[in-house]
Coordinates of C-alpha atoms in Angstrom, one line a residue:
Chain A
A1 CA 72.2 112.7 101.1
Q2 CA 74.5 115.5 100.7
S3 CA 74.1 118.8 98.8
V4 CA 75.3 122.3 98.1
A5 CA 73.4 125.4 96.9
Q6 CA 75.0 128.2 95.3
P7 CA 72.4 130.8 95.2
E8 CA 73.4 132.9 92.6
D9 CA 74.1 132.1 88.7
Q10 CA 76.1 135.0 88.0
V11 CA 78.1 137.8 89.8
N12 CA 79.2 140.9 88.5
V13 CA 81.7 142.8 90.3
A14 CA 84.6 145.9 89.1
E15 CA 88.3 145.2 88.9
G16 CA 89.9 146.3 92.4
N17 CA 86.4 145.4 94.4
P18 CA 86.4 142.9 96.8
L19 CA 84.4 139.6 95.5
T20 CA 81.8 137.4 97.2
V21 CA 80.5 133.9 95.9
K22 CA 78.4 132.2 97.9
C23 CA 78.1 128.7 98.8
T24 CA 75.8 126.6 101.6
Y25 CA 76.0 123.1 102.0
S26 CA 74.2 119.9 103.7
V27 CA 75.8 116.8 105.0
S28 CA 75.8 114.3 107.4
G29 CA 78.8 114.6 109.9
N30 CA 82.2 116.7 109.2
P31 CA 82.4 118.4 106.1
Y32 CA 85.0 118.8 103.4
L33 CA 84.6 121.8 101.5
F34 CA 86.0 122.3 98.6
W35 CA 86.2 125.2 95.8
Y36 CA 87.2 124.7 92.4
V37 CA 87.3 127.2 89.2
Q38 CA 86.7 126.4 85.5
Y39 CA 88.0 128.7 83.0
P40 CA 86.7 128.7 79.4
N41 CA 87.9 125.3 77.2
R42 CA 89.7 123.7 80.8
G43 CA 89.2 121.4 83.3
L44 CA 88.4 122.4 87.0
Q45 CA 91.3 123.6 89.1
F46 CA 91.3 123.3 92.7
L47 CA 91.6 126.3 94.5
L48 CA 91.1 125.8 98.8
K49 CA 89.6 123.3 100.8
Y50 CA 88.3 123.3 104.1
I51 CA 89.1 120.0 106.6
T52 CA 89.0 121.6 110.1
G53 CA 90.5 124.2 112.2
D54 CA 90.7 127.5 111.2
N55 CA 87.5 128.8 109.7
L56 CA 89.3 131.4 107.2
V57 CA 91.3 129.3 104.7
K58 CA 93.4 130.6 102.1
G59 CA 94.2 129.2 98.7
S60 CA 95.4 129.8 95.1
Y61 CA 95.2 133.1 93.4
G62 CA 94.9 135.3 96.4
F63 CA 91.2 133.6 97.1
E64 CA 90.3 132.8 100.6
A65 CA 87.2 131.1 101.7
E66 CA 85.1 131.4 105.1
F67 CA 83.5 128.5 107.0
N68 CA 80.5 129.1 109.1
K69 CA 79.4 125.7 110.4
S70 CA 76.2 127.7 112.0
Q71 CA 75.1 128.9 109.1
T72 CA 76.4 125.7 106.9
S73 CA 77.8 128.3 104.6
F74 CA 81.7 128.0 102.7
H75 CA 81.9 131.6 100.9
L76 CA 84.2 132.1 98.6
K77 CA 86.3 135.8 99.0
K78 CA 88.7 138.1 97.2
P79 CA 89.8 141.3 98.8
S80 CA 90.8 142.6 95.0
A81 CA 89.1 141.7 92.1
L82 CA 91.1 141.0 88.7
V83 CA 89.7 140.6 85.1
S84 CA 91.1 137.6 85.0
D85 CA 89.0 136.0 87.6
S86 CA 86.7 135.7 85.0
A87 CA 85.4 132.0 85.2
L88 CA 82.9 129.6 86.4
Y89 CA 83.3 128.7 90.3
F90 CA 82.3 125.4 91.6
C91 CA 81.5 125.0 95.6
A92 CA 81.8 121.2 96.3
V93 CA 81.3 118.9 99.6
K94 CA 82.5 115.5 100.2
G95 CA 81.0 113.6 103.3
Y96 CA 81.0 110.1 103.5
S97 CA 80.1 109.4 99.9
T98 CA 81.1 110.8 96.2
L99 CA 82.3 114.8 95.8
T100 CA 79.0 116.7 95.2
F101 CA 79.3 119.8 93.3
G102 CA 76.9 123.0 93.4
K103 CA 75.3 124.1 90.0
G104 CA 77.9 127.1 89.7
T105 CA 78.3 130.4 89.9
M106 CA 79.7 132.4 87.0
L107 CA 82.1 135.2 87.9
L108 CA 82.4 138.3 85.6
V109 CA 84.9 140.9 86.5
S110 CA 84.7 144.1 84.6
P111 CA 87.8 146.4 84.2
Chain B
D1 CA 99.6 122.7 82.7
T2 CA 97.8 120.3 84.1
E3 CA 99.0 117.3 85.9
V4 CA 96.2 114.7 84.2
T5 CA 96.5 114.6 80.6
Q6 CA 93.5 113.7 78.2
T7 CA 93.8 113.0 74.8
P8 CA 91.9 113.3 72.2
K9 CA 90.9 117.5 73.3
H10 CA 88.5 117.1 70.6
L11 CA 86.5 114.4 68.9
V12 CA 83.9 114.2 66.3
M13 CA 82.5 110.7 65.6
G14 CA 78.9 109.4 64.4
M15 CA 76.3 107.4 66.3
T16 CA 78.0 103.9 65.0
N17 CA 81.6 104.9 65.7
K18 CA 83.8 103.3 68.3
K19 CA 86.4 105.5 69.7
S20 CA 88.5 105.6 72.8
L21 CA 89.3 108.8 75.4
K22 CA 92.4 108.4 77.5
C23 CA 93.6 109.9 80.5
E24 CA 96.8 109.6 82.2
Q25 CA 98.1 111.0 85.4
H26 CA 101.8 110.8 87.1
M27 CA 101.3 111.9 90.0
G28 CA 101.1 108.3 92.0
H29 CA 96.8 108.7 92.5
R30 CA 95.2 105.7 93.3
A31 CA 91.8 106.5 92.6
M32 CA 90.7 107.8 88.9
Y33 CA 87.1 109.4 87.6
W34 CA 85.5 109.9 84.8
Y35 CA 82.7 112.5 84.7
K36 CA 80.4 114.2 82.0
Q37 CA 79.9 117.9 82.1
K38 CA 77.4 120.0 79.6
A39 CA 78.1 123.7 79.1
K40 CA 78.2 125.6 81.9
K41 CA 76.7 122.9 84.5
P42 CA 78.4 120.9 87.3
P43 CA 80.4 117.7 86.2
E44 CA 78.2 114.8 86.5
L45 CA 80.1 111.7 88.0
M46 CA 80.0 108.4 85.8
F47 CA 82.9 106.0 87.3
V48 CA 85.3 105.9 89.7
Y49 CA 88.4 103.2 90.0
S50 CA 89.9 102.8 93.2
Y51 CA 93.2 100.8 93.0
E52 CA 92.9 100.0 89.3
K53 CA 89.3 98.2 90.3
L54 CA 86.0 99.6 89.4
S55 CA 84.4 100.9 92.3
I56 CA 81.4 103.1 91.5
N57 CA 79.6 103.3 88.4
E58 CA 76.5 105.7 88.3
S59 CA 74.1 103.7 86.4
V60 CA 76.0 104.7 83.0
P61 CA 74.4 103.4 80.1
S62 CA 76.3 100.2 78.5
R63 CA 77.7 101.9 75.3
F64 CA 80.1 103.7 77.8
S65 CA 82.7 101.5 78.8
P66 CA 85.4 102.2 81.4
E67 CA 88.9 100.4 81.3
C68 CA 91.7 100.9 83.9
P69 CA 95.0 98.9 82.3
N70 CA 97.2 100.5 85.3
S71 CA 97.3 102.8 88.1
S72 CA 98.4 105.7 85.7
L73 CA 96.1 105.1 82.9
L74 CA 92.0 105.4 82.5
N75 CA 90.2 104.6 79.0
L76 CA 86.5 105.7 78.5
H77 CA 85.6 103.2 75.5
L78 CA 82.6 104.7 73.4
H79 CA 80.3 102.9 71.2
A80 CA 77.0 103.9 69.3
L81 CA 76.4 107.1 71.4
Q82 CA 73.5 109.3 71.0
P83 CA 73.4 113.1 70.2
E84 CA 72.6 113.8 73.8
D85 CA 76.3 112.4 74.7
S86 CA 77.7 115.2 73.2
A87 CA 79.7 116.9 76.1
L88 CA 83.2 117.5 77.9
Y89 CA 84.4 114.2 79.2
L90 CA 86.3 115.4 82.4
C91 CA 89.2 113.0 83.9
A92 CA 90.0 113.5 87.3
S93 CA 92.7 111.8 90.1
S94 CA 93.2 111.8 93.3
Q95 CA 95.1 109.9 96.6
D96 CA 92.1 108.8 97.8
T97 CA 92.2 104.9 98.2
S98 CA 88.3 104.6 99.0
Q99 CA 85.6 106.9 97.6
G100 CA 83.6 106.0 100.7
G101 CA 86.1 106.6 103.0
D102 CA 87.0 109.4 105.1
S103 CA 89.1 111.7 102.9
N104 CA 89.9 115.2 102.1
Q105 CA 92.4 115.0 99.5
P106 CA 91.3 116.9 96.4
Q107 CA 90.7 116.0 92.9
H108 CA 92.9 116.9 90.0
F109 CA 91.0 117.0 86.5
G110 CA 92.4 117.1 83.4
D111 CA 91.3 119.4 80.3
G112 CA 88.7 117.4 79.2
T113 CA 87.9 115.7 75.9
R114 CA 85.0 117.6 73.8
L115 CA 82.7 115.2 72.3
S116 CA 80.5 115.8 69.4
I117 CA 78.1 113.1 68.1
L118 CA 77.0 113.9 64.8

């Protein structure tokens, strides 16, 4: 069975500071990893994915994620947070079966 | 704007009503999905269609009935729902031809239908 853990319910960061949203996963075989963002009253928007290759993946809106196979982690990062980044973030893994989401992390960026 | 369009955006219905949710995509995707999402929780997979055939039903109660009339459209027919069925219903699509296969394509989500059962 595959699973995703997002250990933080909420992450608070000041605008302009770097942000990290944590994600660890468990899956048999090579993982396909995804980050999605959900703004209020909207669906999920795809940010980035890791399939293979470079461990640092760049995505939309200046976000990037670092894949670490030994730690089975796929943390989402951004060098300088914006207030408009405030939203609910989901990490997801796709092994051989369906897409499995983490519980989500609310990111709050204060002015 | 999302590339997956869902209608209606909001729906209020009684427990005895029959209604339908609609989803449309024009990206040429051959896999389409229905999810249920409660507030501040992750989406829960309900159904998967692959090439217009139902490939996954996650033990969803029969009061939810999916339909895929063609490769661009996905419906969810609702009948005799319960108050606990109140949620955001999300449709998604992807290029995947097999949910169980080795695929790396992301799913594209619509903005959902917010359903309230009285």
